mmCIF file of C-alpha atoms and ligand atoms in Angstrom:
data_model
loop_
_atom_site.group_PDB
_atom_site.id
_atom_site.type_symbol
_atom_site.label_atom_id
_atom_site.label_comp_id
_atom_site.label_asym_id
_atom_site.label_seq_id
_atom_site.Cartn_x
_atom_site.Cartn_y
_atom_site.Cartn_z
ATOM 1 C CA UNK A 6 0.000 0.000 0.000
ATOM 2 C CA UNK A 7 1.545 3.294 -0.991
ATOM 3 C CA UNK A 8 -0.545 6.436 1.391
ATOM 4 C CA UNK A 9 1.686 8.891 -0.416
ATOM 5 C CA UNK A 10 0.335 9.060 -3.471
ATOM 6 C CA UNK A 11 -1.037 11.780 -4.715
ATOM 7 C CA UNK A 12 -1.853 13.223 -1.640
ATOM 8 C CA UNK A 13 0.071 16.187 -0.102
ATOM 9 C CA UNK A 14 2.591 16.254 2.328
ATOM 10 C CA UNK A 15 2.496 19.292 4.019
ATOM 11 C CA UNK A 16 2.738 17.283 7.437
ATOM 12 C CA UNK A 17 4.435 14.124 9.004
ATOM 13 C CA UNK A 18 1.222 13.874 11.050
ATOM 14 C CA UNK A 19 -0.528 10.844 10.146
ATOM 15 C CA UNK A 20 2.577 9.089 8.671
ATOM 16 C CA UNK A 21 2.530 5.878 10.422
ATOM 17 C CA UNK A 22 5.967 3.953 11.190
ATOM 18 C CA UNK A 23 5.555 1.456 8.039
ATOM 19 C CA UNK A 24 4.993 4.464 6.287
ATOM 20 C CA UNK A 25 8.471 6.064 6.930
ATOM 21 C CA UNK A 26 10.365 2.806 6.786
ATOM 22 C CA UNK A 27 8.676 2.120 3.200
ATOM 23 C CA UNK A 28 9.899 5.518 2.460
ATOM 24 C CA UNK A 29 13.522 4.858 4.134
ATOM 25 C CA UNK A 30 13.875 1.657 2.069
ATOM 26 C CA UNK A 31 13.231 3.045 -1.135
ATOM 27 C CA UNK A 32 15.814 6.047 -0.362
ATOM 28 C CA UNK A 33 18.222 3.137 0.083
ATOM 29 C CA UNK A 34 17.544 2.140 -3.751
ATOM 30 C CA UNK A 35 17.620 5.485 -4.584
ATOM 31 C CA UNK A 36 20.895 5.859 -2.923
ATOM 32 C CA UNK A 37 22.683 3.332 -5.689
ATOM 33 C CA UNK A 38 21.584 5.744 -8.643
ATOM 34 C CA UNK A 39 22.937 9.056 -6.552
ATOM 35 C CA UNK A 40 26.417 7.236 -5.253
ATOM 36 C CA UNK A 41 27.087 6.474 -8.806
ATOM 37 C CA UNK A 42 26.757 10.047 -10.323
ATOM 38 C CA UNK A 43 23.724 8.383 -12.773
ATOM 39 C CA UNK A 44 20.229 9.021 -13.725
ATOM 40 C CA UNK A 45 16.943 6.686 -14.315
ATOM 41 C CA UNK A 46 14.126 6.846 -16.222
ATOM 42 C CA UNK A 47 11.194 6.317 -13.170
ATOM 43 C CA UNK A 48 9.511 10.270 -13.634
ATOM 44 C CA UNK A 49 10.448 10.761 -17.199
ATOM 45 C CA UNK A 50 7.608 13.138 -18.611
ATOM 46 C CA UNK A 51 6.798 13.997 -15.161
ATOM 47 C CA UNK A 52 7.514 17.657 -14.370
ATOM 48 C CA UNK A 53 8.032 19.197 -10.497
ATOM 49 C CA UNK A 54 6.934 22.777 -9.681
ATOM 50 C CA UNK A 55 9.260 25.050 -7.444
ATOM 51 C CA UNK A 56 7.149 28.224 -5.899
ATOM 52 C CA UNK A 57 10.010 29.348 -3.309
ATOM 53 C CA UNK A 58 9.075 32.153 -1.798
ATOM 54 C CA UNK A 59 11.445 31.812 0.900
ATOM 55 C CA UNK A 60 15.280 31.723 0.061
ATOM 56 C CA UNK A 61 16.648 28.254 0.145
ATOM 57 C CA UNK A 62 20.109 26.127 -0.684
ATOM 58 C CA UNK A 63 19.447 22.108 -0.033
ATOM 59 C CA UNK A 64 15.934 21.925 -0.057
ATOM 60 C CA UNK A 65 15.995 23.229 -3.367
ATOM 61 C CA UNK A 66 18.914 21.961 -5.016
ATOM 62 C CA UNK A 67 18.339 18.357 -3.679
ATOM 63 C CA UNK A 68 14.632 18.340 -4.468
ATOM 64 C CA UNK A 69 15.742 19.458 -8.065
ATOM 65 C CA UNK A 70 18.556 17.417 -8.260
ATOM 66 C CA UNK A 71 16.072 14.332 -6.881
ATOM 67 C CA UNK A 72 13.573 15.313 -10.088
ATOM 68 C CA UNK A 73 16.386 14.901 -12.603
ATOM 69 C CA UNK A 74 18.340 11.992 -11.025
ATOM 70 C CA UNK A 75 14.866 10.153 -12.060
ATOM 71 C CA UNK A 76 14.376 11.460 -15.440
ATOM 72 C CA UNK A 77 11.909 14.168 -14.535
ATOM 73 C CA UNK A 78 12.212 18.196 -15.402
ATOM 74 C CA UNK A 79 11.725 21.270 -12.964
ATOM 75 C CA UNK A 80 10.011 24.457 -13.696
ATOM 76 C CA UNK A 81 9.306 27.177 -11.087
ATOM 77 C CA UNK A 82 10.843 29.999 -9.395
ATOM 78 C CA UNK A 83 12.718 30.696 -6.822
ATOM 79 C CA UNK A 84 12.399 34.241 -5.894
ATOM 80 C CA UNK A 85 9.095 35.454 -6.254
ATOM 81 C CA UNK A 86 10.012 39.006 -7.248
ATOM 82 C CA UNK A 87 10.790 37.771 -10.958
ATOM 83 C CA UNK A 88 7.269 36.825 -11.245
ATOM 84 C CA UNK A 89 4.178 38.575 -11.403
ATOM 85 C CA UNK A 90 3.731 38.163 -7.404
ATOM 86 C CA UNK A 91 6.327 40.376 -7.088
ATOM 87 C CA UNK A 92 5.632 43.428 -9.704
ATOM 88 C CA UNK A 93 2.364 45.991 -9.494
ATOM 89 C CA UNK A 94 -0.382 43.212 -9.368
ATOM 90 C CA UNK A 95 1.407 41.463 -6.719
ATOM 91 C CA UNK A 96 -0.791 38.455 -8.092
ATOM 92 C CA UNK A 97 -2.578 36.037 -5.469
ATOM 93 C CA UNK A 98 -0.897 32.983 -4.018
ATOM 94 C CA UNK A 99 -4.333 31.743 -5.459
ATOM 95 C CA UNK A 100 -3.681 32.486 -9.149
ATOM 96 C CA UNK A 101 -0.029 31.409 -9.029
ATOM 97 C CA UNK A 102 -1.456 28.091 -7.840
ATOM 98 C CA UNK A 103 -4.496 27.713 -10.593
ATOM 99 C CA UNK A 104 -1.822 28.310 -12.896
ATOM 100 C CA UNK A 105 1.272 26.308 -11.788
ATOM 101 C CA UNK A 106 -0.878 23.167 -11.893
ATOM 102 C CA UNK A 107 -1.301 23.432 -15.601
ATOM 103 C CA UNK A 108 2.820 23.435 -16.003
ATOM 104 C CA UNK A 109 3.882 20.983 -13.181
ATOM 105 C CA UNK A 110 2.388 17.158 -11.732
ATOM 106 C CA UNK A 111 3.636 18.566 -8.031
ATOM 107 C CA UNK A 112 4.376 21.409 -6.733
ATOM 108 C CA UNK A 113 7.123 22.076 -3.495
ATOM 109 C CA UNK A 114 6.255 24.996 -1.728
ATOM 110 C CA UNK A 115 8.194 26.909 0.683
ATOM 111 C CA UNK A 116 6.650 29.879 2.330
ATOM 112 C CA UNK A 117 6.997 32.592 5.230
ATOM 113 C CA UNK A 118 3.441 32.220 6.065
ATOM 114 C CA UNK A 119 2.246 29.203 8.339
ATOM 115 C CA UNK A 120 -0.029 26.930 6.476
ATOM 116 C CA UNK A 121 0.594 28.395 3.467
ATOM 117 C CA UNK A 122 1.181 25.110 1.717
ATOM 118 C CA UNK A 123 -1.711 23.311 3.113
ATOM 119 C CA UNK A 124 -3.862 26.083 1.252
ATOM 120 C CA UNK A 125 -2.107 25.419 -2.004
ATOM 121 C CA UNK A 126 -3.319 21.937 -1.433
ATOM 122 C CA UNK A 127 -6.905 23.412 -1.012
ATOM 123 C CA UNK A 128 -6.715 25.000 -4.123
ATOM 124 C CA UNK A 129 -5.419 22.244 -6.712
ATOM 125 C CA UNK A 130 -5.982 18.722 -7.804
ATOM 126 C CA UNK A 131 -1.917 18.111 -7.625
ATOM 127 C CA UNK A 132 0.452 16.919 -4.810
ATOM 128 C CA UNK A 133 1.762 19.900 -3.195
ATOM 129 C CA UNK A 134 4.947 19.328 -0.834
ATOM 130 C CA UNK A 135 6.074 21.579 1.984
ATOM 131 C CA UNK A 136 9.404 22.888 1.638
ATOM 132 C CA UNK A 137 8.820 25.064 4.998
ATOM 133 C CA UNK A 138 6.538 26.872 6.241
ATOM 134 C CA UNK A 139 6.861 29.877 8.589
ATOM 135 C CA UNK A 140 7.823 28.731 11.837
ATOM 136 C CA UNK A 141 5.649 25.769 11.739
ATOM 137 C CA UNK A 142 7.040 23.175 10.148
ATOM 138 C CA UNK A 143 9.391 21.201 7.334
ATOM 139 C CA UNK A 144 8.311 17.964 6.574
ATOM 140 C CA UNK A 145 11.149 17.070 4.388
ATOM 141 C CA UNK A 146 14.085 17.726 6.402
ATOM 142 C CA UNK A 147 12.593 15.498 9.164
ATOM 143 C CA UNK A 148 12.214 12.905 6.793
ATOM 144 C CA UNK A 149 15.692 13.026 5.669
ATOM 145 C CA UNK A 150 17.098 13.788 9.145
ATOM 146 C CA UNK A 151 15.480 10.618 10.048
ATOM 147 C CA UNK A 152 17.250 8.442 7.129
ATOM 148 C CA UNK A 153 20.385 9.980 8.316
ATOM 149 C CA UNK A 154 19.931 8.697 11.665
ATOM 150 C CA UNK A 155 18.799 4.979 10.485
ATOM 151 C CA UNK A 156 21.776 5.303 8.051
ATOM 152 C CA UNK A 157 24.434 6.637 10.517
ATOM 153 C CA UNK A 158 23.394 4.728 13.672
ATOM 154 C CA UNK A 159 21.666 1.747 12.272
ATOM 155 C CA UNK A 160 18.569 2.252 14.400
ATOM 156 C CA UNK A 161 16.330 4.617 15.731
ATOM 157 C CA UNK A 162 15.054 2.464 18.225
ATOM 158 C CA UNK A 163 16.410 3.396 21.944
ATOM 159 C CA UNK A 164 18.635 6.633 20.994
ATOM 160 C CA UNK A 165 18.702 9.350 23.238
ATOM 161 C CA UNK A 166 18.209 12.485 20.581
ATOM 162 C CA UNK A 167 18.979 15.728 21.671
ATOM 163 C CA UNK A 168 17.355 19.306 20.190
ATOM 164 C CA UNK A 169 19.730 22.188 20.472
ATOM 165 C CA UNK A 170 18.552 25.515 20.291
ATOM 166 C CA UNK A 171 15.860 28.022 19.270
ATOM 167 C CA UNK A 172 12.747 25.478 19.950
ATOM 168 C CA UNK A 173 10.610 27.827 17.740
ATOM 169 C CA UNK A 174 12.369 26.487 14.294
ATOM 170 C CA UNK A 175 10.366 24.762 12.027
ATOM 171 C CA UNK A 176 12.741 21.679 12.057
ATOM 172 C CA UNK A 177 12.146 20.957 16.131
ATOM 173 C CA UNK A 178 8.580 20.546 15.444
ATOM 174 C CA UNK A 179 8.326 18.229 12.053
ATOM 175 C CA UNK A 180 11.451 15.666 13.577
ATOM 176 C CA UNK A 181 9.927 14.864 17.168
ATOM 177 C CA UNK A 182 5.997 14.459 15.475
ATOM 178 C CA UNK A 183 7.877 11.775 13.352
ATOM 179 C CA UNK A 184 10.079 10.449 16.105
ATOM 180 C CA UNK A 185 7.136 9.513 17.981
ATOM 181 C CA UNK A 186 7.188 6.655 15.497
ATOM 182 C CA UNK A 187 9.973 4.817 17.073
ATOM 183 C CA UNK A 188 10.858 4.258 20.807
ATOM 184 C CA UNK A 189 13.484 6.922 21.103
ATOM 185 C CA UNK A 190 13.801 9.405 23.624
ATOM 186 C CA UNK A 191 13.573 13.380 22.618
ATOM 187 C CA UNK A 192 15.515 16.045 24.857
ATOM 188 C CA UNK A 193 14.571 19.564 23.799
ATOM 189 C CA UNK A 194 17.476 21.758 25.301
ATOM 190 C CA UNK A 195 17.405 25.094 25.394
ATOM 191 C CA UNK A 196 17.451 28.530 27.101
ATOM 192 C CA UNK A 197 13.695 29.096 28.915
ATOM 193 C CA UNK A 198 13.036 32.362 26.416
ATOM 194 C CA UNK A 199 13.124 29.988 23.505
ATOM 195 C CA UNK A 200 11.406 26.809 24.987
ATOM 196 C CA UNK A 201 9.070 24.774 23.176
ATOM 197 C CA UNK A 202 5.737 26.241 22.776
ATOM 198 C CA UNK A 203 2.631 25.132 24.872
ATOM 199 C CA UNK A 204 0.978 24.169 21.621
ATOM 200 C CA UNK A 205 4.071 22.025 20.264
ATOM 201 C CA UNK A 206 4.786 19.942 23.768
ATOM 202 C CA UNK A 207 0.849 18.978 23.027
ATOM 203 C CA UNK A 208 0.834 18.063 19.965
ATOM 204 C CA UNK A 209 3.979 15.521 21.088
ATOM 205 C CA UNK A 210 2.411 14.667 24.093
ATOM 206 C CA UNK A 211 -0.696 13.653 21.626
ATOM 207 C CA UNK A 212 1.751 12.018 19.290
ATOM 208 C CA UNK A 213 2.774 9.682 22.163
ATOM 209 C CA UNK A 214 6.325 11.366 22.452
ATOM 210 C CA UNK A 215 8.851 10.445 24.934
ATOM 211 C CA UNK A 216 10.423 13.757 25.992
ATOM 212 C CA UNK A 217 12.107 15.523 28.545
ATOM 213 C CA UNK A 218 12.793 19.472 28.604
ATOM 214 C CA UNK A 219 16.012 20.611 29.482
ATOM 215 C CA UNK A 220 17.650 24.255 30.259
ATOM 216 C CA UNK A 221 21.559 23.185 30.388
ATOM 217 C CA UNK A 222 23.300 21.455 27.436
ATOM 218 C CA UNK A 223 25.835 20.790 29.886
ATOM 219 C CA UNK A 224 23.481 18.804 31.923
ATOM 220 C CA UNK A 225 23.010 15.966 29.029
ATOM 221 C CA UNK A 226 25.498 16.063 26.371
ATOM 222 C CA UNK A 227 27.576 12.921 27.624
ATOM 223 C CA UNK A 228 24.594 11.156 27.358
ATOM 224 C CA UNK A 229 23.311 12.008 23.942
ATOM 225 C CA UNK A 230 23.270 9.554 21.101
ATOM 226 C CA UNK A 231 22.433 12.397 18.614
ATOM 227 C CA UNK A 232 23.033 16.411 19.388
ATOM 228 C CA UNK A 233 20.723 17.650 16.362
ATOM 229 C CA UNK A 234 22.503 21.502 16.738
ATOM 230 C CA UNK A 235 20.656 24.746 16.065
ATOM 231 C CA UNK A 236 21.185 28.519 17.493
ATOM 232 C CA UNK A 237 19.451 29.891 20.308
ATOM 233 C CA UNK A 238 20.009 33.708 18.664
ATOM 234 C CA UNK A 239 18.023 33.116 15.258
ATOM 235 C CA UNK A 240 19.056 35.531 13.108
ATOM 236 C CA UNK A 241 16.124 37.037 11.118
ATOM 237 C CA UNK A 242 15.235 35.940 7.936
ATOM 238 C CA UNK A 243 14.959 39.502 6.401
ATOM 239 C CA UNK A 244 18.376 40.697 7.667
ATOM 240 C CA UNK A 245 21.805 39.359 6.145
ATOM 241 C CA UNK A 246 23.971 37.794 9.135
ATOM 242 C CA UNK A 247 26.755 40.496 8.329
ATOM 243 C CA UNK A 248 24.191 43.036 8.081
ATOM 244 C CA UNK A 249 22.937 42.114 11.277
ATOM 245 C CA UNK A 250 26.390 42.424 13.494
ATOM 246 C CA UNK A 251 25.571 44.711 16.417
ATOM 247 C CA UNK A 252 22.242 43.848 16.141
ATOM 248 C CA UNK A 253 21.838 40.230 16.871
ATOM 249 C CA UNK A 254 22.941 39.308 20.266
ATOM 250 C CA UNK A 255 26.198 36.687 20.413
ATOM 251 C CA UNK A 256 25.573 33.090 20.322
ATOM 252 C CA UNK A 257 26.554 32.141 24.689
ATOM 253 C CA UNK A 258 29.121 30.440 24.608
ATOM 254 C CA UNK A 259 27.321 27.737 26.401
ATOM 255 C CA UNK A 260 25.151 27.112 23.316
ATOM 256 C CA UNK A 261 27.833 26.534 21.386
ATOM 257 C CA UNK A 262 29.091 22.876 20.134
ATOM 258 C CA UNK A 263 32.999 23.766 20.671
ATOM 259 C CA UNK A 264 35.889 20.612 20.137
ATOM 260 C CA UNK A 265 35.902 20.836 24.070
ATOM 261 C CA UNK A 266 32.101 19.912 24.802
ATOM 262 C CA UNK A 267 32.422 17.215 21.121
ATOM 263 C CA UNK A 268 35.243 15.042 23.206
ATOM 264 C CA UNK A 269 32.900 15.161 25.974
ATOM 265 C CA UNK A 270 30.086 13.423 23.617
ATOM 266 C CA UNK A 271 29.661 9.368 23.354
ATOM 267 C CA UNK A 272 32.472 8.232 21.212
ATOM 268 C CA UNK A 273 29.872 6.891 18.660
ATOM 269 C CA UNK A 274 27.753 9.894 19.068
ATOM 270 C CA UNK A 275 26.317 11.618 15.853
ATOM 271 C CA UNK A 276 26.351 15.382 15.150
ATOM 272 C CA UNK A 277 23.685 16.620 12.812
ATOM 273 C CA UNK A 278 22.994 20.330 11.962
ATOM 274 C CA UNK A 279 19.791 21.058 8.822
ATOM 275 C CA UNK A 280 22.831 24.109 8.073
ATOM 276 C CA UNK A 281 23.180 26.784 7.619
ATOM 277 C CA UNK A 282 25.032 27.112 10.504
ATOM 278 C CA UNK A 283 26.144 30.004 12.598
ATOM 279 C CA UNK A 284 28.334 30.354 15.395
ATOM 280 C CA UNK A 285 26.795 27.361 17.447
ATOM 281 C CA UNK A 286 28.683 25.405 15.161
ATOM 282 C CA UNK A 287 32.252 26.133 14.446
ATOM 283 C CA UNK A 288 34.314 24.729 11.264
ATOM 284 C CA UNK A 289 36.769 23.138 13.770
ATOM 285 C CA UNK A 290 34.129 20.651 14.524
ATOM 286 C CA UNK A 291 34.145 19.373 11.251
ATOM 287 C CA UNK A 292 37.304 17.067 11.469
ATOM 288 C CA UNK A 293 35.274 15.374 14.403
ATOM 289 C CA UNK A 294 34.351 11.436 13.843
ATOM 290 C CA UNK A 295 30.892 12.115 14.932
ATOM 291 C CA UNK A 296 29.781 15.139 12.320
ATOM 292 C CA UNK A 297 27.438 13.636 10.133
ATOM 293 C CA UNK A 298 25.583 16.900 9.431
ATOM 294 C CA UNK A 299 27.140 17.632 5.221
ATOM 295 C CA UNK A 300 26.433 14.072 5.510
ATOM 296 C CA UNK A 301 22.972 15.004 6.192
ATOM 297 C CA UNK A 302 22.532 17.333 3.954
ATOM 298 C CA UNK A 303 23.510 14.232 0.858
ATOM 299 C CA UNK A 304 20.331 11.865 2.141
ATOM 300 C CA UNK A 305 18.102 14.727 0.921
ATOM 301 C CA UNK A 306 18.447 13.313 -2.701
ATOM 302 C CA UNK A 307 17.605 9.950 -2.191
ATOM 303 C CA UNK A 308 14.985 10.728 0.419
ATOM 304 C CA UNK A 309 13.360 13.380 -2.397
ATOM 305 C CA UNK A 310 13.745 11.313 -4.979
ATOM 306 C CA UNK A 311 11.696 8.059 -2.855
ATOM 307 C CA UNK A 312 8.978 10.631 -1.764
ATOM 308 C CA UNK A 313 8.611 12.020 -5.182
ATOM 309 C CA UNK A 314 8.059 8.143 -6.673
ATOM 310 C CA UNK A 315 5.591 7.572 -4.255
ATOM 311 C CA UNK A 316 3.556 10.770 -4.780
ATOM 312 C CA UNK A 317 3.502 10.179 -7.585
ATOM 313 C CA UNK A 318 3.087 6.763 -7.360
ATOM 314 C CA UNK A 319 5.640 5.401 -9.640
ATOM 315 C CA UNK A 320 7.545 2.646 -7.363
ATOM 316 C CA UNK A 321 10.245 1.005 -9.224
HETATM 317 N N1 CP B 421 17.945 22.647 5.755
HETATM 318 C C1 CP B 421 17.363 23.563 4.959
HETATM 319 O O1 CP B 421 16.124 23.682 4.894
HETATM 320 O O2 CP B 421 18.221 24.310 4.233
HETATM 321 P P1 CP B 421 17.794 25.403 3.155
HETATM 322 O O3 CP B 421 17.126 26.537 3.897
HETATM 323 O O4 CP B 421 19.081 25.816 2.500
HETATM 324 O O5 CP B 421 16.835 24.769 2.188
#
């Protein structure tokens, strides 16, 4: 039974744990074409939509790159302002969508506003994909983080997994929904002023979610299996990071992952970061045994590329 397709995915609620592990095992097919630098033939004819109204590197790329590995095309755009949204009829999300479903068989959407890409999904016949929303969530990258984990550690069964940072990003609220899947423990760690929300530790607690909340990164990092690392100083999405020197407050230096705090993780702990990074994670860490987080960043092309087949239900 394939649930993905051609419905949405704007959410991992109501993926079930077969669900993901169908998913998982076709990325591990998929991996074979991507490892050797080839393409297939699976989506030929088919054609995926980018409306990115939101800036954006790996989601993207690898979502593009996932479209032609399989023979399929991309049309799109990826800044708004060359389009007719952007000029003096600042043209409706509503229109762009009517029309993009005449030149694309699925559309990814990233956009600032929350729920923007369930609407799209109102509004057409097609598969529409959420690339990000707002603040609320990113289905994608949880999927993928969650392949990297099954890759990396062989399991996901009985980790400890630890959240670092600003618990109001979009990718602390997609991962743990999914998580609930599997019998792993969640540790959301972060300063009090950016805690998890009321409304998120409910809908985990509804999820059946094993979790703990934690103020100190000190407190927990020997224990960690995986240190999933984020900021606690978000810099805002409107200002450029140099711009924004002066303005945004410095990264503690308690929040960041530093060599000293790495040699005090598990020896076969993981390190995984969605990037980009700031200060929270510095380039020395890199040489370290346990960043997987570029690593990371790879399994979004074979994760894309399996959720793509199955939306559009064309399982090799
Ligand atoms: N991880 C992630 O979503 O990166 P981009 O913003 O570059 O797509």
């Amino acid at each position: 039974m394939n649930k993905y397709a051609g419905n949405d995915c704007v959410t991992v609620e109501g993926l079930d744990r077969d669900d993901l592990e169908q998913l998982f095992d076709l990325a591990q097919k998929m991996d074979k074409i991507v490892k050797d630098r080839t393409t297939a033939e699976l989506l030929k004819g088919s054609i995926l939509g980018l409306m990115f109204f939101q800036v954006s590197t790996r989601t993207r790329i690898s979502f593009e790159s996932a479209m032609r590995r399989l023979g399929g095309s991309v049309v799109g755009f990826v800044d708004p302002k060359t389009t007719r949204i952007g000029d003096y009829y600042a043209e409706s999300m509503h229109d762009v969508v009517r029309m993009m479903e005449n030149y694309a068989d699925v559309l990814v959407i990233r956009h600032p506003e929350n729920g923007a890409p369930e609407m799209a999904g109102t509004i057409t016949e097609i598969p529409v994909i959420n690339a990000g929303d707002g603040d609320n969530e990113h289905p994608t990258q949880a999927l993928l983080d969650l392949y990297t984990i099954r890759c990396e550690k062989g399991t996901i069964d009985d980790l400890k997994i630890g959240f670092v940072g600003d618990m109001n990003l979009r990718v602390f609220h997609s991962l743990p929904i999914a998580l609930a899947q599997y019998n792993a423990k969640a540790y959301f760690i972060s300063p009090p002023e950016v805690s998890m929300s009321s409304t998120w530790i409910e809908e985990f607690r509804q999820a059946g979610l094993d979790f703990e909340e934690i103020s100190s990164l000190d407190e927990i990092i020997d224990n960690l299996d995986v240190i999933y690392m984020e900021g606690v100083k978000t810099p805002s999405y409107h200002i450029g990071r140099t711009d924004s020197v002066g303005i945004r407050p410095d990264m503690p230096h308690e929040w960041i992952l530093d060599s000293k705090k790495v040699k005090r993780l598990k020896s076969d702990a993981i390190i995984l970061h969605p990037l980009p990074r700031t200060e929270e994670l510095p380039m020395e860490v890199d040489a370290s045994e346990s960043a997987r987080y570029f690593a990371q960043a790879g399994y979004a092309v074979p994760v894309r590329m399996a959720l793509l087949s199955l939306i559009l239900d064309r399982i090799p």
